[in-house]
Amino acid sequence: MTSKPTIVRTVAELRKRIASFRRSRPIEEAAVGFVPTMGYLHEGHASLLRRSVQDNGLTVLSIFVNPIQFGPNEDLDKYPRDEEKDVALAASCGVDLVFLPTVQEMYPQRRVTTVMVSEVTDGLCGASRPGHFDGVATVVAKLLNIVQPDRAYFGLKDAQQVAVVTRMAQDLNIPTEIVSCPTVREEDGLALSSRNVYLNAEEREQALSLSRSLSRVAEWIGEGVDAPELSELLKREIRRSPLAKVEYAEALTYPDLLPPEPGTPLRSIDGSVLVALAVRFGTTRLIDNRLLNPKEVGVHACFAK
Ligand code: AMP
């Protein structure tokens, strides 16, 4: 059964409602799940919300386009928004509270505190979007302090973000379990993203080069390539789509996000490897990745969830 979620716009009211929920339930039913988003929700977000509703007595969704995680020339001003549709999707997933703060509510005074996570932010989007993960870590730390959830749900579509938030929660003793969820895709393989609406028909068609190249990763790793060779193979495959401009195509260990030693076949690496892409189509920047366990690639070429 679904009912309309309550919309809350202030930190004080959100805290009051969560406290009242916790007081009203025996401790074993009082778990709070939290899904932070920037809105313009799609099935990827819905998968996180459904998981939280399944696992917890109360689910809080936040929708906040966080200005401090956008660079000066990024898409902050044109980031798509549709509050009404988002609330309807939240209702259909069984969300209890939707937190929709203004920028003023989240940043009421000049901010002199920043949460900076090092090392896991050195590569990938951390390198190509300077300051981005400072903005992410800071807003996620604030939201986790505001909501104080038992569990918070993040999508592996943004695998580096999962690594950053997990490490931050460990380092700062934040008592929230960080739960990572698999990437939801369109039927043809394109990873769902709020930014997909920016693509014109031709770009949408060529955007399949991301998932298509990633689908060959297990085969290439099985053949014995090292990280630089895999990077080259991915770039060559993506560049078959003439509109694609590759920002990065890399394999790193996961969750430490360290570059494997060049010359070492990826298939000999213990543990997980993240193969991550960022590709531009015109002004639209898309990311996608696969997380896999190379030791299993030769056996049944299966991707780790
Ligand atoms: P965003 O609104 O883009 O900040 O995303 C909010 C959350 O939804 C993040 O944890 C994302 O990783 C997750 N998410 C976005 N797209 C997908 C997807 N296609 N599949 C699963 N999770 C996703």
XYZ file of N, CA and C in Angstrom, residues 59-305:
741
model
N 11.491 5.527 5.667
C 12.441 5.901 4.606
C 12.359 7.392 4.334
N 13.542 8.014 4.368
C 13.668 9.442 4.081
C 14.389 9.595 2.745
N 13.789 10.350 1.841
C 14.427 10.705 0.565
C 14.805 12.173 0.651
N 16.049 12.514 0.294
C 16.347 13.946 0.172
C 16.546 14.293 -1.288
N 16.059 15.459 -1.652
C 16.252 15.996 -3.003
C 16.904 17.350 -2.827
N 18.158 17.431 -3.223
C 18.888 18.685 -3.041
C 19.982 18.761 -4.097
N 19.869 19.735 -4.978
C 20.915 19.953 -5.980
C 21.988 20.781 -5.278
N 23.039 20.100 -4.889
C 24.042 20.658 -3.980
C 25.035 21.537 -4.733
N 24.936 22.868 -4.575
C 25.771 23.731 -5.426
C 27.267 23.507 -5.238
N 27.692 23.110 -4.033
C 29.146 23.060 -3.791
C 29.822 21.842 -4.404
N 29.053 20.937 -5.039
C 29.726 19.823 -5.712
C 29.823 20.052 -7.224
N 29.362 21.230 -7.682
C 29.453 21.570 -9.107
C 30.620 22.521 -9.326
N 31.381 22.292 -10.386
C 32.457 23.227 -10.756
C 31.854 24.440 -11.438
N 32.678 25.512 -11.617
C 32.165 26.772 -12.182
C 31.574 26.614 -13.583
N 32.090 25.673 -14.388
C 31.563 25.552 -15.757
C 30.673 24.329 -15.917
N 30.122 23.823 -14.820
C 29.275 22.634 -14.907
C 27.798 23.022 -14.996
N 26.917 21.981 -14.893
C 25.510 22.184 -15.260
C 24.586 22.515 -14.089
N 25.125 23.167 -13.026
C 24.284 23.484 -11.861
C 22.990 24.211 -12.252
N 23.126 25.263 -13.089
C 21.942 26.087 -13.404
C 20.916 25.363 -14.249
N 21.387 24.429 -15.094
C 20.403 23.757 -15.956
C 20.099 22.337 -15.484
N 20.570 21.969 -14.269
C 20.295 20.615 -13.780
C 18.777 20.402 -13.752
N 18.259 19.298 -14.350
C 16.805 19.155 -14.488
C 16.106 18.989 -13.134
N 14.917 19.572 -13.033
C 14.144 19.483 -11.773
C 12.676 19.225 -12.089
N 12.022 18.414 -11.290
C 10.575 18.187 -11.427
C 10.046 17.640 -10.095
N 9.768 18.596 -9.199
C 9.398 18.225 -7.827
C 8.133 17.359 -7.779
N 7.148 17.744 -8.597
C 5.863 17.032 -8.544
C 6.019 15.564 -8.959
N 6.739 15.356 -10.063
C 6.944 13.996 -10.553
C 7.788 13.180 -9.551
N 8.777 13.851 -8.957
C 9.640 13.169 -7.973
C 8.824 12.690 -6.773
N 7.918 13.554 -6.292
C 7.119 13.181 -5.121
C 6.180 12.018 -5.485
N 5.654 12.032 -6.724
C 4.778 10.928 -7.162
C 5.568 9.614 -7.211
N 6.798 9.664 -7.716
C 7.602 8.434 -7.769
C 7.955 7.961 -6.352
N 8.269 8.922 -5.487
C 8.568 8.584 -4.086
C 7.360 7.894 -3.455
N 6.163 8.421 -3.740
C 4.933 7.831 -3.182
C 4.775 6.389 -3.667
N 5.051 6.173 -4.960
C 4.853 4.828 -5.517
C 5.855 3.827 -4.929
N 6.967 4.325 -4.392
C 7.965 3.434 -3.779
C 7.703 3.235 -2.284
N 6.783 4.020 -1.700
C 6.487 3.868 -0.275
C 7.348 4.726 0.640
N 7.930 5.805 0.079
C 8.756 6.719 0.889
C 7.873 7.439 1.919
N 8.403 7.642 3.118
C 7.633 8.306 4.173
C 7.850 9.818 4.193
N 9.118 10.228 4.127
C 9.433 11.659 4.232
C 10.298 12.089 3.051
N 9.932 13.202 2.424
C 10.781 13.780 1.379
C 11.329 15.095 1.916
N 12.649 15.157 2.028
C 13.313 16.361 2.530
C 13.741 17.192 1.329
N 13.173 18.387 1.222
C 13.413 19.263 0.061
C 13.912 20.616 0.552
N 15.156 20.663 1.030
C 15.632 21.934 1.604
C 16.034 22.930 0.517
N 16.011 24.208 0.843
C 16.594 25.223 -0.047
C 18.103 25.262 0.211
N 18.816 25.956 -0.685
C 20.261 26.141 -0.483
C 20.485 26.903 0.834
N 19.642 27.900 1.093
C 19.746 28.698 2.321
C 19.578 27.821 3.575
N 18.665 26.846 3.496
C 18.428 25.951 4.643
C 19.657 25.069 4.898
N 20.291 24.614 3.825
C 21.460 23.727 3.983
C 22.732 24.506 4.321
N 22.829 25.719 3.762
C 24.042 26.519 3.995
C 23.623 27.903 4.503
N 23.125 27.980 5.762
C 22.571 29.247 6.253
C 23.633 30.295 6.575
N 24.872 29.891 6.743
C 25.918 30.884 7.030
C 27.148 30.545 6.202
N 28.080 31.472 6.119
C 29.294 31.228 5.350
C 29.936 29.961 5.891
N 30.187 29.019 4.983
C 30.653 27.705 5.417
C 32.172 27.743 5.553
N 32.663 27.413 6.760
C 34.119 27.392 6.944
C 34.623 25.968 7.167
N 33.715 25.001 7.048
C 34.090 23.598 7.272
C 33.868 22.799 5.987
N 34.879 22.023 5.607
C 34.778 21.156 4.433
C 35.260 19.765 4.817
N 34.540 18.742 4.390
C 35.016 17.366 4.606
C 35.790 16.956 3.357
N 37.085 16.685 3.527
C 37.923 16.295 2.384
C 38.396 14.870 2.560
N 38.075 14.040 1.598
C 38.525 12.641 1.620
C 39.665 12.551 0.614
N 40.823 12.072 1.050
C 41.972 12.014 0.130
C 42.126 10.608 -0.443
N 43.105 10.423 -1.282
C 43.497 9.143 -1.906
C 42.415 8.538 -2.791
N 41.272 8.130 -2.238
C 40.239 7.542 -3.109
C 39.654 8.591 -4.059
N 39.988 9.871 -3.813
C 39.504 10.930 -4.705
C 40.582 11.386 -5.691
N 41.757 10.724 -5.677
C 42.857 11.184 -6.536
C 42.556 11.003 -8.025
N 41.894 9.882 -8.379
C 41.704 9.575 -9.802
C 40.279 9.801 -10.270
N 39.987 9.306 -11.463
C 38.638 9.296 -12.053
C 37.975 10.688 -11.925
N 36.735 10.741 -11.406
C 36.021 12.029 -11.325
C 36.705 12.992 -10.367
N 37.473 12.465 -9.399
C 38.200 13.336 -8.479
C 39.241 14.155 -9.228
N 39.860 13.545 -10.249
C 40.870 14.248 -11.036
C 40.213 15.165 -12.067
N 39.119 14.703 -12.688
C 38.546 15.506 -13.777
C 37.555 16.558 -13.290
N 37.089 16.448 -12.026
C 36.175 17.462 -11.479
C 36.751 17.975 -10.150
N 37.750 18.868 -10.211
C 38.416 19.300 -8.975
C 37.404 19.875 -7.975
N 37.508 19.428 -6.724
C 36.609 19.946 -5.672
C 35.280 19.213 -5.592
N 34.951 18.424 -6.606
C 33.642 17.755 -6.635
C 33.412 16.902 -5.387
N 34.393 16.066 -5.043
C 34.163 15.159 -3.911
C 34.249 15.863 -2.558
N 34.883 17.039 -2.494
C 34.798 17.830 -1.256
C 33.345 18.242 -1.047
N 32.704 18.656 -2.136
C 31.294 19.060 -2.065
C 30.393 17.892 -1.718
N 30.682 16.721 -2.315
C 29.872 15.521 -2.045
C 30.051 15.087 -0.592
N 31.313 14.960 -0.153
C 31.574 14.469 1.207
C 30.977 15.429 2.234
N 31.078 16.721 1.971
C 30.548 17.707 2.924
C 29.031 17.618 3.013
N 28.354 17.559 1.868
C 26.882 17.526 1.935
C 26.391 16.184 2.476
N 27.079 15.088 2.138
C 26.630 13.785 2.658
C 26.854 13.731 4.170
N 27.980 14.269 4.652
C 28.214 14.304 6.103
C 27.118 15.128 6.789
N 26.763 16.276 6.187
C 25.702 17.109 6.766
C 24.375 16.354 6.784
N 24.033 15.728 5.650
C 22.745 15.015 5.570
C 22.707 13.833 6.539
N 23.843 13.125 6.668
C 23.857 11.993 7.612
C 23.724 12.502 9.047
N 24.267 13.669 9.334
C 24.088 14.254 10.677
C 22.668 14.742 10.898
N 22.043 15.221 9.836
C 20.665 15.726 9.963
C 19.690 14.559 10.167
N 19.831 13.520 9.331
C 18.865 12.406 9.340
C 19.230 11.347 10.390
N 20.515 11.167 10.614
C 21.021 10.116 11.517
C 20.381 8.752 11.207
N 20.498 8.332 9.947
C 19.852 7.071 9.551
C 20.641 5.854 10.026
N 19.942 4.727 10.122
C 20.636 3.459 10.379
C 21.362 2.994 9.124
N 20.710 3.224 7.963
C 21.300 2.808 6.687
C 21.128 3.918 5.668
N 22.152 4.097 4.814
C 22.017 5.050 3.702
C 22.365 4.303 2.422
N 21.606 4.574 1.367
C 21.676 3.789 0.132
C 22.281 4.628 -0.993
N 23.274 4.041 -1.670
C 23.964 4.724 -2.768
C 24.087 3.767 -3.950
N 24.057 4.320 -5.166
C 24.123 3.493 -6.364
C 25.553 3.294 -6.843
N 25.846 2.080 -7.280
C 27.185 1.795 -7.824
C 27.402 2.428 -9.192
N 26.363 3.010 -9.775
C 26.535 3.844 -10.974
C 27.620 4.888 -10.693
N 27.641 5.389 -9.449
C 28.663 6.340 -8.999
C 29.587 5.604 -8.021
N 30.356 4.657 -8.545
C 31.124 3.756 -7.672
C 32.177 4.511 -6.863
N 32.789 5.546 -7.478
C 33.789 6.295 -6.708
C 33.115 7.020 -5.542
N 31.901 7.513 -5.775
C 31.151 8.163 -4.693
C 30.884 7.180 -3.549
N 30.545 5.934 -3.891
C 30.326 4.908 -2.859
C 31.618 4.714 -2.065
N 32.758 4.636 -2.780
C 34.044 4.436 -2.093
C 34.354 5.623 -1.176
N 34.080 6.843 -1.652
C 34.372 8.059 -0.874
C 33.494 8.118 0.382
N 32.201 7.869 0.191
C 31.264 7.986 1.325
C 31.529 6.873 2.347
N 31.818 5.678 1.864
C 32.096 4.559 2.773
C 33.328 4.861 3.617
N 34.369 5.366 2.952
C 35.612 5.659 3.658
C 35.421 6.806 4.658
N 34.656 7.816 4.231
C 34.386 8.945 5.132
C 33.639 8.460 6.384
N 32.634 7.612 6.178
C 31.840 7.124 7.316
C 32.722 6.313 8.262
N 33.638 5.521 7.686
C 34.556 4.749 8.541
C 35.477 5.684 9.310
N 36.115 6.615 8.584
C 37.120 7.481 9.209
C 36.502 8.389 10.279
N 35.247 8.814 10.072
C 34.616 9.747 11.025
C 33.685 9.034 12.016
N 33.720 7.694 12.037
C 32.845 6.929 12.950
C 31.382 7.331 12.829
N 30.931 7.542 11.619
C 29.511 7.860 11.412
C 28.731 6.546 11.536
N 27.753 6.489 12.468
C 27.128 5.196 12.770
C 26.010 4.813 11.794
N 26.284 4.961 10.506
C 25.308 4.619 9.470
C 25.930 3.548 8.590
N 25.153 2.511 8.294
C 25.640 1.493 7.355
C 25.475 2.036 5.929
N 26.565 2.056 5.166
C 26.487 2.530 3.775
C 26.197 1.311 2.894
N 25.034 1.332 2.243
C 24.602 0.181 1.438
C 24.738 0.543 -0.037
N 25.497 -0.274 -0.793
C 25.643 0.021 -2.228
C 24.703 -0.862 -3.034
N 24.115 -0.289 -4.075
C 23.085 -0.974 -4.868
C 23.490 -0.999 -6.342
N 23.107 -2.069 -7.057
C 23.550 -2.218 -8.455
C 22.981 -1.149 -9.397
N 23.690 -0.926 -10.490
C 23.281 0.065 -11.493
C 22.069 -0.427 -12.277
N 21.076 0.435 -12.393
C 19.885 0.119 -13.191
C 20.090 0.701 -14.595
N 19.774 -0.108 -15.606
C 20.028 0.275 -17.001
C 18.754 0.270 -17.834
N 18.780 1.029 -18.935
C 17.728 0.897 -19.948
C 17.867 -0.489 -20.571
N 16.831 -0.902 -21.301
C 16.889 -2.233 -21.903
C 18.085 -2.405 -22.840
N 18.459 -1.306 -23.529
C 19.590 -1.412 -24.467
C 20.946 -1.272 -23.777
N 20.976 -1.083 -22.461
C 22.245 -1.094 -21.730
C 22.662 0.252 -21.163
N 22.100 1.360 -21.667
C 22.497 2.680 -21.157
C 22.143 2.798 -19.673
N 23.130 3.181 -18.848
C 22.864 3.363 -17.420
C 21.923 4.547 -17.238
N 20.887 4.380 -16.415
C 19.954 5.484 -16.175
C 20.684 6.623 -15.481
N 20.384 7.851 -15.918
C 20.966 9.037 -15.303
C 20.026 10.207 -15.547
N 19.939 11.100 -14.564
C 19.118 12.307 -14.757
C 19.647 13.107 -15.942
N 20.933 12.975 -16.233
C 21.546 13.763 -17.311
C 21.246 13.191 -18.701
N 20.670 11.992 -18.794
C 20.375 11.426 -20.118
C 19.401 12.308 -20.907
N 18.590 13.125 -20.208
C 17.637 13.995 -20.925
C 18.338 15.051 -21.765
N 19.600 15.326 -21.480
C 20.330 16.317 -22.279
C 20.687 15.786 -23.673
N 20.662 14.459 -23.859
C 21.176 13.867 -25.108
C 20.173 14.034 -26.244
N 20.644 14.441 -27.446
C 19.763 14.400 -28.609
C 19.763 12.968 -29.160
N 18.951 12.723 -30.188
C 18.740 11.340 -30.648
C 20.047 10.673 -31.077
N 20.874 11.438 -31.775
C 22.126 10.863 -32.277
C 23.096 10.548 -31.121
N 23.150 11.491 -30.163
C 24.023 11.274 -28.995
C 23.517 10.092 -28.161
N 22.192 9.993 -28.019
C 21.599 8.892 -27.244
C 22.004 7.545 -27.844
N 21.974 7.480 -29.168
C 22.359 6.261 -29.896
C 23.833 5.928 -29.619
N 24.686 6.960 -29.742
C 26.131 6.730 -29.587
C 26.537 6.548 -28.120
N 25.672 6.980 -27.195
C 25.959 6.803 -25.764
C 26.026 5.327 -25.386
N 25.500 4.478 -26.265
C 25.588 3.035 -25.997
C 27.025 2.530 -26.055
N 27.937 3.380 -26.576
C 29.346 2.960 -26.639
C 29.895 2.700 -25.232
N 29.340 3.353 -24.208
C 29.847 3.114 -22.842
C 29.535 1.679 -22.407
N 28.264 1.323 -22.413
C 27.904 -0.018 -21.922
C 28.443 -1.100 -22.851
N 28.501 -0.773 -24.180
C 29.003 -1.782 -25.135
C 30.481 -2.083 -24.863
N 31.276 -1.035 -24.630
C 32.703 -1.284 -24.371
C 32.869 -2.008 -23.029
N 32.065 -1.636 -22.034
C 32.180 -2.301 -20.721
C 31.787 -3.777 -20.802
N 30.904 -4.093 -21.749
C 30.470 -5.495 -21.843
C 31.589 -6.384 -22.390
N 32.653 -5.765 -22.925
C 33.765 -6.574 -23.449
C 34.913 -6.717 -22.446
N 34.780 -6.070 -21.289
C 35.883 -6.023 -20.327
C 36.286 -7.413 -19.821
N 35.297 -8.239 -19.517
C 35.606 -9.569 -18.972
C 36.429 -10.373 -19.983
N 36.036 -10.261 -21.248
C 36.743 -10.979 -22.323
C 38.199 -10.496 -22.423
N 38.395 -9.163 -22.392
C 39.755 -8.617 -22.500
C 40.594 -9.008 -21.285
N 40.007 -8.932 -20.107
C 40.763 -9.310 -18.903
C 41.131 -10.788 -18.983
N 40.199 -11.593 -19.464
C 40.460 -13.028 -19.636
C 41.629 -13.289 -20.577
N 41.843 -12.381 -21.537
C 42.954 -12.539 -22.489
C 44.295 -12.123 -21.893
N 44.274 -11.519 -20.680
C 45.537 -11.234 -19.986
C 46.024 -9.796 -20.077
N 45.180 -8.833 -20.421
C 45.640 -7.433 -20.529
C 45.981 -6.844 -19.155
N 46.901 -5.832 -19.177
C 47.140 -5.070 -17.942
C 46.271 -3.797 -17.978
N 46.385 -2.957 -16.950
C 45.479 -1.792 -16.851
C 45.637 -0.822 -18.037
N 46.895 -0.417 -18.406
C 47.008 0.500 -19.552
C 46.472 -0.107 -20.852
N 46.682 -1.400 -21.043
C 46.164 -2.029 -22.272
C 44.635 -2.039 -22.287
N 44.043 -2.308 -21.131
C 42.574 -2.302 -21.063
C 42.048 -0.898 -21.362
N 42.734 0.107 -20.812
C 42.334 1.490 -21.041
C 42.338 1.804 -22.544
N 43.400 1.373 -23.241
C 43.494 1.607 -24.687
C 42.377 0.903 -25.451
N 42.116 -0.354 -25.089
C 41.050 -1.115 -25.772
C 39.696 -0.435 -25.594
N 39.437 0.044 -24.370
C 38.162 0.718 -24.097
C 38.039 1.993 -24.926
N 39.134 2.785 -24.937
C 39.095 4.061 -25.676
C 38.869 3.810 -27.161
N 39.554 2.789 -27.690
C 39.422 2.487 -29.119
C 37.972 2.095 -29.437
N 37.397 1.285 -28.558
C 36.014 0.842 -28.779
C 35.038 2.037 -28.704
N 35.245 2.902 -27.707
C 34.325 4.041 -27.538
C 34.447 5.013 -28.718
N 35.686 5.199 -29.186
C 35.910 6.179 -30.269
C 35.329 5.733 -31.600
N 34.848 4.500 -31.676
C 34.112 4.090 -32.889
C 32.828 4.919 -33.019
N 32.389 5.517 -31.925
C 31.256 6.458 -31.977
C 31.837 7.856 -32.113
N 31.687 8.482 -33.279
C 32.422 9.730 -33.550
C 32.073 10.899 -32.635
N 30.905 10.903 -32.012
C 30.550 12.036 -31.139
C 31.151 11.895 -29.732
N 31.707 10.723 -29.430
C 32.193 10.464 -28.066
C 33.573 11.076 -27.823
N 33.681 11.844 -26.752
C 35.004 12.369 -26.335
C 35.325 11.726 -24.983
N 36.327 10.855 -24.975
C 36.636 10.116 -23.745
C 37.382 11.019 -22.756
N 36.843 11.137 -21.544
C 37.539 11.892 -20.487
C 38.471 10.939 -19.734
N 37.961 9.800 -19.334
C 38.835 8.750 -18.806
C 38.226 7.384 -19.065
N 39.105 6.382 -19.117
C 38.690 4.980 -19.236
C 39.763 4.214 -18.484
N 39.462 3.812 -17.263
C 40.521 3.290 -16.395
C 40.095 2.088 -15.581
N 41.084 1.278 -15.211
C 40.853 0.170 -14.274
C 41.623 0.467 -12.996
N 40.939 0.404 -11.860
C 41.577 0.640 -10.556
C 41.124 -0.449 -9.591
N 41.933 -0.695 -8.562
C 41.485 -1.644 -7.537
C 40.305 -1.007 -6.790
N 39.425 -1.845 -6.256
C 38.240 -1.322 -5.559
C 38.126 -2.017 -4.213
N 37.864 -1.290 -3.101
C 37.452 0.111 -3.025
C 38.581 1.122 -2.803
N 39.860 0.670 -2.858
C 40.943 1.626 -2.578
C 41.209 2.579 -3.735
N 40.778 2.184 -4.928
C 40.948 2.989 -6.142
C 42.419 3.328 -6.414
N 43.251 2.297 -6.341
C 44.668 2.463 -6.655
C 44.942 1.880 -8.037
N 45.879 2.507 -8.807
C 46.195 1.949 -10.129
C 46.973 0.645 -9.987
N 46.558 -0.413 -10.656
C 47.341 -1.650 -10.611
C 48.695 -1.427 -11.289
N 49.688 -2.174 -10.870
C 51.032 -2.083 -11.438
C 50.975 -2.333 -12.953
N 51.499 -1.403 -13.800
C 51.526 -1.704 -15.236
C 52.337 -2.980 -15.475
N 51.931 -3.778 -16.409
C 52.608 -5.049 -16.686
C 51.969 -6.212 -15.952
N 51.184 -5.917 -14.917
C 50.500 -6.993 -14.184
C 49.175 -7.303 -14.878
N 49.011 -8.552 -15.365
C 47.707 -8.864 -15.971
C 46.602 -8.665 -14.942
N 45.543 -7.990 -15.340
C 44.455 -7.717 -14.396
C 43.853 -9.009 -13.856
N 43.924 -10.075 -14.651
C 43.288 -11.325 -14.213
C 44.025 -11.956 -13.027
N 45.250 -11.440 -12.718
C 45.973 -12.019 -11.580
C 45.707 -11.232 -10.285
N 44.885 -10.181 -10.365
C 44.633 -9.347 -9.176
C 43.594 -10.006 -8.261
N 43.920 -10.034 -6.960
C 42.959 -10.537 -5.967
C 41.980 -9.427 -5.628
N 40.742 -9.788 -5.381
C 39.754 -8.779 -4.971
C 39.108 -8.116 -6.179
N 38.471 -6.964 -5.931
C 37.655 -6.325 -6.972
C 38.441 -5.291 -7.759
N 38.062 -5.175 -9.024
C 38.619 -4.140 -9.901
C 37.451 -3.323 -10.441
N 37.614 -2.001 -10.413
C 36.596 -1.107 -10.975
C 37.088 -0.628 -12.334
N 36.277 -0.859 -13.355
C 36.590 -0.332 -14.689
C 35.611 0.808 -14.917
N 36.126 2.035 -15.004
C 35.252 3.218 -14.974
C 35.485 4.099 -16.196
N 34.378 4.673 -16.697
C 34.419 5.526 -17.884
C 33.750 6.863 -17.605
N 34.309 7.926 -18.182
C 33.593 9.205 -18.287
C 33.753 9.645 -19.729
N 32.629 9.924 -20.386
C 32.640 10.242 -21.817
C 31.708 11.419 -22.052
N 32.171 12.376 -22.853
C 31.319 13.524 -23.189
C 30.678 13.356 -24.549
N 29.427 13.758 -24.623
C 28.724 13.869 -25.904
C 28.237 15.304 -25.973
N 28.909 16.132 -26.786
C 28.611 17.567 -26.751
C 28.912 18.075 -25.353
N 27.919 18.744 -24.731
C 28.161 19.279 -23.383
C 27.737 18.292 -22.290
N 27.236 17.129 -22.696
C 26.745 16.161 -21.705
C 27.841 15.174 -21.335
N 28.023 15.038 -20.025
C 29.073 14.135 -19.538
C 28.398 12.925 -18.911
N 28.735 11.734 -19.431
C 28.144 10.501 -18.901
C 29.225 9.673 -18.225
N 28.838 8.977 -17.150
C 29.763 8.023 -16.534
C 29.100 6.653 -16.458
N 29.943 5.647 -16.455
C 29.452 4.275 -16.288
C 30.639 3.434 -15.808
N 30.377 2.271 -15.294
C 31.476 1.434 -14.807
C 31.027 -0.010 -14.688
N 32.001 -0.884 -14.503
C 31.745 -2.271 -14.118
C 32.696 -2.609 -12.975
N 32.142 -3.287 -12.004
C 32.935 -3.740 -10.871
C 33.020 -5.242 -11.019
N 34.241 -5.778 -11.091
C 34.328 -7.212 -11.282
C 35.475 -7.808 -10.489
N 35.372 -9.094 -10.332
C 36.413 -9.827 -9.634
C 37.200 -10.613 -10.689
N 38.418 -10.110 -11.052
C 39.145 -10.710 -12.174
C 39.390 -12.202 -12.012
N 39.552 -12.657 -10.780
C 39.831 -14.085 -10.571
C 38.652 -14.947 -11.039
N 37.463 -14.330 -11.118
C 36.278 -15.089 -11.549
C 36.015 -14.939 -13.036
N 36.740 -13.995 -13.675
C 36.448 -13.688 -15.076
C 36.650 -14.893 -15.981
N 37.789 -15.589 -15.793
C 38.090 -16.737 -16.655
C 37.091 -17.872 -16.467
N 36.540 -17.975 -15.280
C 35.672 -19.102 -14.971
C 34.278 -18.902 -15.559
N 33.593 -17.825 -15.133
C 32.267 -17.633 -15.720
C 31.994 -16.177 -16.107
N 33.058 -15.395 -16.324
C 32.921 -14.029 -16.830
C 31.782 -13.265 -16.146
N 31.697 -13.420 -14.815
C 30.557 -12.781 -14.166
C 30.998 -11.474 -13.523
N 30.139 -10.455 -13.608
C 30.414 -9.164 -12.985
C 29.919 -9.205 -11.552
N 30.773 -8.715 -10.645
C 30.337 -8.620 -9.245
C 29.288 -7.528 -9.142
N 28.305 -7.724 -8.308
C 27.277 -6.694 -8.092
C 27.841 -5.630 -7.175
